Amino acid sequence: MDYPDNFNTPTFPAGPRIAISRFMAIASCILFVLIISISAILVWGVRSQRIDPFIVSIDNITGQWTVVGHSHGNGPIEYPTLWTMQQSVVGNFVANWFTISEITSENEALWQTCNRKNDCSIEAQRPYDDKTCALFCTTGEDLFSNFIYNVVPDYQVRVENGERWTIDKTEIQIEPAGQIKDAGGTWMITATIQSNINGDINVIGFIKVVRNISLYEKTLGYYVADFNAYKIN
């Protein structure tokens, strides 16, 4: 006979209770083993989890998302704040330098000489699409003078001929061309100028960024002191 299940006899009245106790003991052991196994799996899963962050840049005008940094399995990458600010200054500078609008007032606002203390201070807030003093406020004195006397006259001729220039900031490639420090550094850029007359114009340029906190508050003191660009097509 099967002990104790089939020992429900007058001579052995404890048989059913023993069978129930055995079933509960076996079930408790199985449940305990399952709890231990699941706990071990959870601990292993947590410890083996790896965070792989990336940085996404969103253009305020087009809304386009661009991945500008990723660890690619080598652990998280670091983007110092001052390094990122220099890249931002370089990107905005290049876009403004190579812009020729079909609207005369926009060109005049972008190319005008401003008061650095008043027009470039943190208090001088403007809408995002207002480019008034935008180039002046990220450019050194000598470089801006060179732009006014040597570049603007050529741009004015192009305007008279109906030519327009635009540049997509999301397509500008910015790479360090030397050691980048908190005080600034040299950057290399490649960009494509879109002309309604001459088509796409590919350029490569070298930009020297330096720092003067008292005069360039909006950009943490960074500005472009020197710029040289070359057509590559």
Tab-separated table of C-alpha atoms in Angstrom:
chain	number	residue	atom	x	y	z
A	1	MET	CA	0.000	0.000	0.000
A	2	ASP	CA	1.008	3.663	-0.564
A	3	TYR	CA	2.109	5.085	2.750
A	4	PRO	CA	0.607	7.214	4.221
A	5	ASP	CA	-2.114	8.025	1.642
A	6	ASN	CA	-3.705	4.608	1.756
A	7	PHE	CA	-3.258	4.099	5.455
A	8	ASN	CA	-6.612	5.673	6.353
A	9	THR	CA	-7.567	2.757	8.539
A	10	PRO	CA	-8.986	2.555	12.037
A	11	THR	CA	-5.693	1.136	13.227
A	12	PHE	CA	-3.751	4.139	11.733
A	13	PRO	CA	-5.965	7.272	12.046
A	14	ALA	CA	-3.016	9.684	11.604
A	15	GLY	CA	-2.386	8.629	7.959
A	16	PRO	CA	-4.318	11.493	6.195
A	17	ARG	CA	-2.761	14.157	8.427
A	18	ILE	CA	0.729	12.823	7.725
A	19	ALA	CA	0.003	12.858	3.969
A	20	ILE	CA	-1.120	16.503	4.123
A	21	SER	CA	1.935	17.469	6.162
A	22	ARG	CA	4.214	15.761	3.644
A	23	PHE	CA	2.521	17.585	0.731
A	24	MET	CA	2.872	20.956	2.447
A	25	ALA	CA	6.527	20.287	3.264
A	26	ILE	CA	7.314	19.368	-0.361
A	27	ALA	CA	5.408	22.414	-1.684
A	28	SER	CA	7.230	24.706	0.753
A	29	CYS	CA	10.602	23.358	-0.364
A	30	ILE	CA	9.743	23.846	-4.045
A	31	LEU	CA	8.505	27.420	-3.365
A	32	PHE	CA	11.659	28.192	-1.389
A	33	VAL	CA	13.855	26.947	-4.250
A	34	LEU	CA	11.869	29.067	-6.765
A	35	ILE	CA	12.273	32.186	-4.604
A	36	ILE	CA	16.038	31.642	-4.330
A	37	SER	CA	16.334	31.080	-8.094
A	38	ILE	CA	14.313	34.183	-9.038
A	39	SER	CA	16.274	36.313	-6.548
A	40	ALA	CA	19.555	35.119	-8.063
A	41	ILE	CA	18.318	35.936	-11.584
A	42	LEU	CA	17.238	39.427	-10.507
A	43	VAL	CA	20.611	40.125	-8.860
A	44	TRP	CA	22.459	38.893	-11.953
A	45	GLY	CA	20.253	41.000	-14.227
A	46	VAL	CA	20.833	44.168	-12.212
A	47	ARG	CA	24.600	43.685	-12.039
A	48	SER	CA	24.912	42.871	-15.733
A	49	GLN	CA	22.889	45.896	-16.824
A	50	ARG	CA	24.990	48.449	-18.749
A	51	ILE	CA	24.045	52.075	-19.333
A	52	ASP	CA	25.015	53.354	-22.790
A	53	PRO	CA	24.035	57.042	-22.959
A	54	PHE	CA	24.058	59.263	-26.028
A	55	ILE	CA	23.511	62.944	-26.712
A	56	VAL	CA	20.809	64.147	-29.092
A	57	SER	CA	20.844	67.612	-30.635
A	58	ILE	CA	17.474	69.076	-31.698
A	59	ASP	CA	17.482	71.938	-34.164
A	60	ASN	CA	15.113	74.670	-32.962
A	61	ILE	CA	14.087	75.584	-36.508
A	62	THR	CA	13.760	72.281	-38.371
A	63	GLY	CA	13.067	70.062	-35.354
A	64	GLN	CA	15.550	67.517	-36.736
A	65	TRP	CA	17.163	65.150	-34.217
A	66	THR	CA	20.858	64.402	-34.583
A	67	VAL	CA	22.979	62.066	-32.445
A	68	VAL	CA	26.114	64.039	-31.633
A	69	GLY	CA	27.724	61.633	-29.181
A	70	HIS	CA	27.607	57.943	-28.298
A	71	SER	CA	29.815	55.639	-26.222
A	72	HIS	CA	29.655	52.719	-28.727
A	73	GLY	CA	30.260	50.123	-26.048
A	74	ASN	CA	33.343	51.814	-24.585
A	75	GLY	CA	31.615	53.253	-21.555
A	76	PRO	CA	29.999	56.661	-21.162
A	77	ILE	CA	31.717	59.539	-22.921
A	78	GLU	CA	32.228	62.906	-21.300
A	79	TYR	CA	31.357	66.248	-22.851
A	80	PRO	CA	32.816	69.084	-20.754
A	81	THR	CA	30.501	72.070	-20.624
A	82	LEU	CA	33.140	74.499	-21.856
A	83	TRP	CA	34.067	72.191	-24.759
A	84	THR	CA	30.418	72.037	-25.817
A	85	MET	CA	30.045	75.794	-25.547
A	86	GLN	CA	33.011	76.311	-27.884
A	87	GLN	CA	31.430	74.011	-30.448
A	88	SER	CA	28.169	75.929	-30.164
A	89	VAL	CA	29.952	79.244	-30.742
A	90	VAL	CA	31.763	77.789	-33.757
A	91	GLY	CA	28.571	76.362	-35.290
A	92	ASN	CA	26.573	79.572	-34.896
A	93	PHE	CA	29.458	81.678	-36.156
A	94	VAL	CA	29.886	79.618	-39.331
A	95	ALA	CA	26.148	79.670	-40.068
A	96	ASN	CA	25.971	83.447	-39.635
A	97	TRP	CA	29.198	84.147	-41.583
A	98	PHE	CA	27.929	82.255	-44.641
A	99	THR	CA	24.362	83.595	-44.639
A	100	ILE	CA	23.070	85.918	-47.361
A	101	SER	CA	19.352	86.577	-46.995
A	102	GLU	CA	16.946	87.681	-49.686
A	103	ILE	CA	15.626	90.218	-47.168
A	104	THR	CA	17.848	93.306	-47.006
A	105	SER	CA	16.889	94.178	-43.432
A	106	GLU	CA	17.982	90.722	-42.232
A	107	ASN	CA	21.394	91.154	-43.842
A	108	GLU	CA	21.787	94.608	-42.330
A	109	ALA	CA	20.835	93.306	-38.877
A	110	LEU	CA	23.286	90.409	-39.122
A	111	TRP	CA	26.180	92.447	-40.496
A	112	GLN	CA	25.848	95.621	-38.450
A	113	THR	CA	28.445	96.857	-35.999
A	114	CYS	CA	26.984	96.908	-32.497
A	115	ASN	CA	27.851	98.023	-28.995
A	116	ARG	CA	29.457	95.016	-27.394
A	117	LYS	CA	28.675	95.989	-23.815
A	118	ASN	CA	25.001	96.766	-24.424
A	119	ASP	CA	24.000	94.593	-27.399
A	120	CYS	CA	25.969	91.484	-26.413
A	121	SER	CA	25.185	91.358	-22.704
A	122	ILE	CA	22.995	88.729	-21.081
A	123	GLU	CA	20.290	91.347	-20.583
A	124	ALA	CA	20.057	91.966	-24.337
A	125	GLN	CA	17.595	89.150	-24.999
A	126	ARG	CA	16.179	88.690	-28.502
A	127	PRO	CA	13.899	86.134	-30.179
A	128	TYR	CA	15.665	83.093	-31.600
A	129	ASP	CA	15.085	84.131	-35.220
A	130	ASP	CA	16.346	87.697	-34.628
A	131	LYS	CA	19.928	87.770	-35.909
A	132	THR	CA	20.610	91.377	-34.929
A	133	CYS	CA	24.262	91.623	-33.824
A	134	ALA	CA	24.518	87.801	-33.877
A	135	LEU	CA	27.771	87.792	-35.836
A	136	PHE	CA	29.285	90.777	-34.057
A	137	CYS	CA	28.625	89.253	-30.621
A	138	THR	CA	30.602	86.078	-31.371
A	139	THR	CA	33.488	87.692	-33.275
A	140	GLY	CA	36.655	89.487	-32.234
A	141	GLU	CA	37.227	93.100	-33.228
A	142	ASP	CA	39.890	92.469	-35.885
A	143	LEU	CA	38.025	89.581	-37.475
A	144	PHE	CA	34.767	91.521	-37.624
A	145	SER	CA	36.542	94.499	-39.206
A	146	ASN	CA	37.958	92.150	-41.831
A	147	PHE	CA	34.451	90.833	-42.449
A	148	ILE	CA	32.988	94.326	-42.863
A	149	TYR	CA	35.689	95.662	-45.183
A	150	ASN	CA	36.572	92.567	-47.214
A	151	VAL	CA	33.644	90.137	-47.111
A	152	VAL	CA	30.510	92.286	-46.959
A	153	PRO	CA	31.304	94.172	-50.222
A	154	ASP	CA	31.428	90.805	-52.035
A	155	TYR	CA	28.186	89.768	-50.373
A	156	GLN	CA	26.508	93.010	-51.435
A	157	VAL	CA	27.434	92.302	-55.058
A	158	ARG	CA	25.921	88.838	-54.725
A	159	VAL	CA	22.748	90.344	-53.267
A	160	GLU	CA	22.465	92.700	-56.229
A	161	ASN	CA	22.808	89.691	-58.537
A	162	GLY	CA	19.989	87.912	-56.718
A	163	GLU	CA	22.169	85.305	-55.031
A	164	ARG	CA	21.155	83.813	-51.680
A	165	TRP	CA	23.230	81.722	-49.282
A	166	THR	CA	21.979	79.384	-46.586
A	167	ILE	CA	23.752	76.810	-44.485
A	168	ASP	CA	22.305	73.941	-42.464
A	169	LYS	CA	23.842	74.021	-38.976
A	170	THR	CA	22.978	70.358	-38.430
A	171	GLU	CA	25.307	69.421	-41.303
A	172	ILE	CA	28.328	71.385	-40.061
A	173	GLN	CA	31.140	69.050	-39.013
A	174	ILE	CA	33.182	70.463	-36.118
A	175	GLU	CA	36.383	68.767	-34.965
A	176	PRO	CA	39.285	69.914	-32.778
A	177	ALA	CA	42.403	70.844	-34.741
A	178	GLY	CA	44.636	70.853	-31.688
A	179	GLN	CA	44.440	70.841	-27.937
A	180	ILE	CA	41.188	72.318	-26.621
A	181	LYS	CA	41.440	74.043	-23.262
A	182	ASP	CA	39.125	76.090	-21.078
A	183	ALA	CA	40.791	79.193	-22.506
A	184	GLY	CA	39.888	78.155	-26.066
A	185	GLY	CA	41.458	76.255	-28.940
A	186	THR	CA	41.544	75.709	-32.694
A	187	TRP	CA	38.682	73.941	-34.471
A	188	MET	CA	38.300	72.586	-37.991
A	189	ILE	CA	34.943	72.769	-39.731
A	190	THR	CA	33.497	71.404	-42.944
A	191	ALA	CA	30.209	72.788	-44.226
A	192	THR	CA	28.081	73.061	-47.344
A	193	ILE	CA	26.779	76.444	-48.454
A	194	GLN	CA	23.580	76.240	-50.473
A	195	SER	CA	23.507	78.899	-53.190
A	196	ASN	CA	20.489	79.498	-55.414
A	197	ILE	CA	22.845	80.405	-58.294
A	198	ASN	CA	26.036	78.372	-57.820
A	199	GLY	CA	24.548	75.287	-56.190
A	200	ASP	CA	26.267	73.630	-53.234
A	201	ILE	CA	29.622	75.074	-52.190
A	202	ASN	CA	31.700	72.852	-49.920
A	203	VAL	CA	34.120	74.651	-47.645
A	204	ILE	CA	36.687	73.733	-45.014
A	205	GLY	CA	37.737	76.207	-42.377
A	206	PHE	CA	39.902	76.678	-39.310
A	207	ILE	CA	38.612	78.685	-36.387
A	208	LYS	CA	40.516	80.002	-33.387
A	209	VAL	CA	38.368	80.358	-30.280
A	210	VAL	CA	39.552	82.437	-27.332
A	211	ARG	CA	37.934	83.664	-24.134
A	212	ASN	CA	37.058	87.014	-22.613
A	213	ILE	CA	34.352	86.642	-19.993
A	214	SER	CA	33.773	90.349	-19.468
A	215	LEU	CA	32.940	91.099	-23.133
A	216	TYR	CA	31.201	87.880	-24.242
A	217	GLU	CA	28.823	87.026	-21.419
A	218	LYS	CA	26.255	85.097	-23.461
A	219	THR	CA	28.779	82.488	-24.591
A	220	LEU	CA	30.628	82.060	-21.271
A	221	GLY	CA	33.330	84.337	-22.642
A	222	TYR	CA	34.058	82.451	-25.867
A	223	TYR	CA	34.352	84.155	-29.250
A	224	VAL	CA	36.014	83.612	-32.622
A	225	ALA	CA	39.288	85.512	-32.906
A	226	ASP	CA	40.459	84.203	-36.272
A	227	PHE	CA	38.843	82.355	-39.183
A	228	ASN	CA	40.145	81.062	-42.505
A	229	ALA	CA	37.969	79.167	-44.975
A	230	TYR	CA	38.699	77.484	-48.294
A	231	LYS	CA	36.488	76.180	-51.055
A	232	ILE	CA	37.055	72.466	-51.626
A	233	ASN	CA	34.969	71.745	-54.734
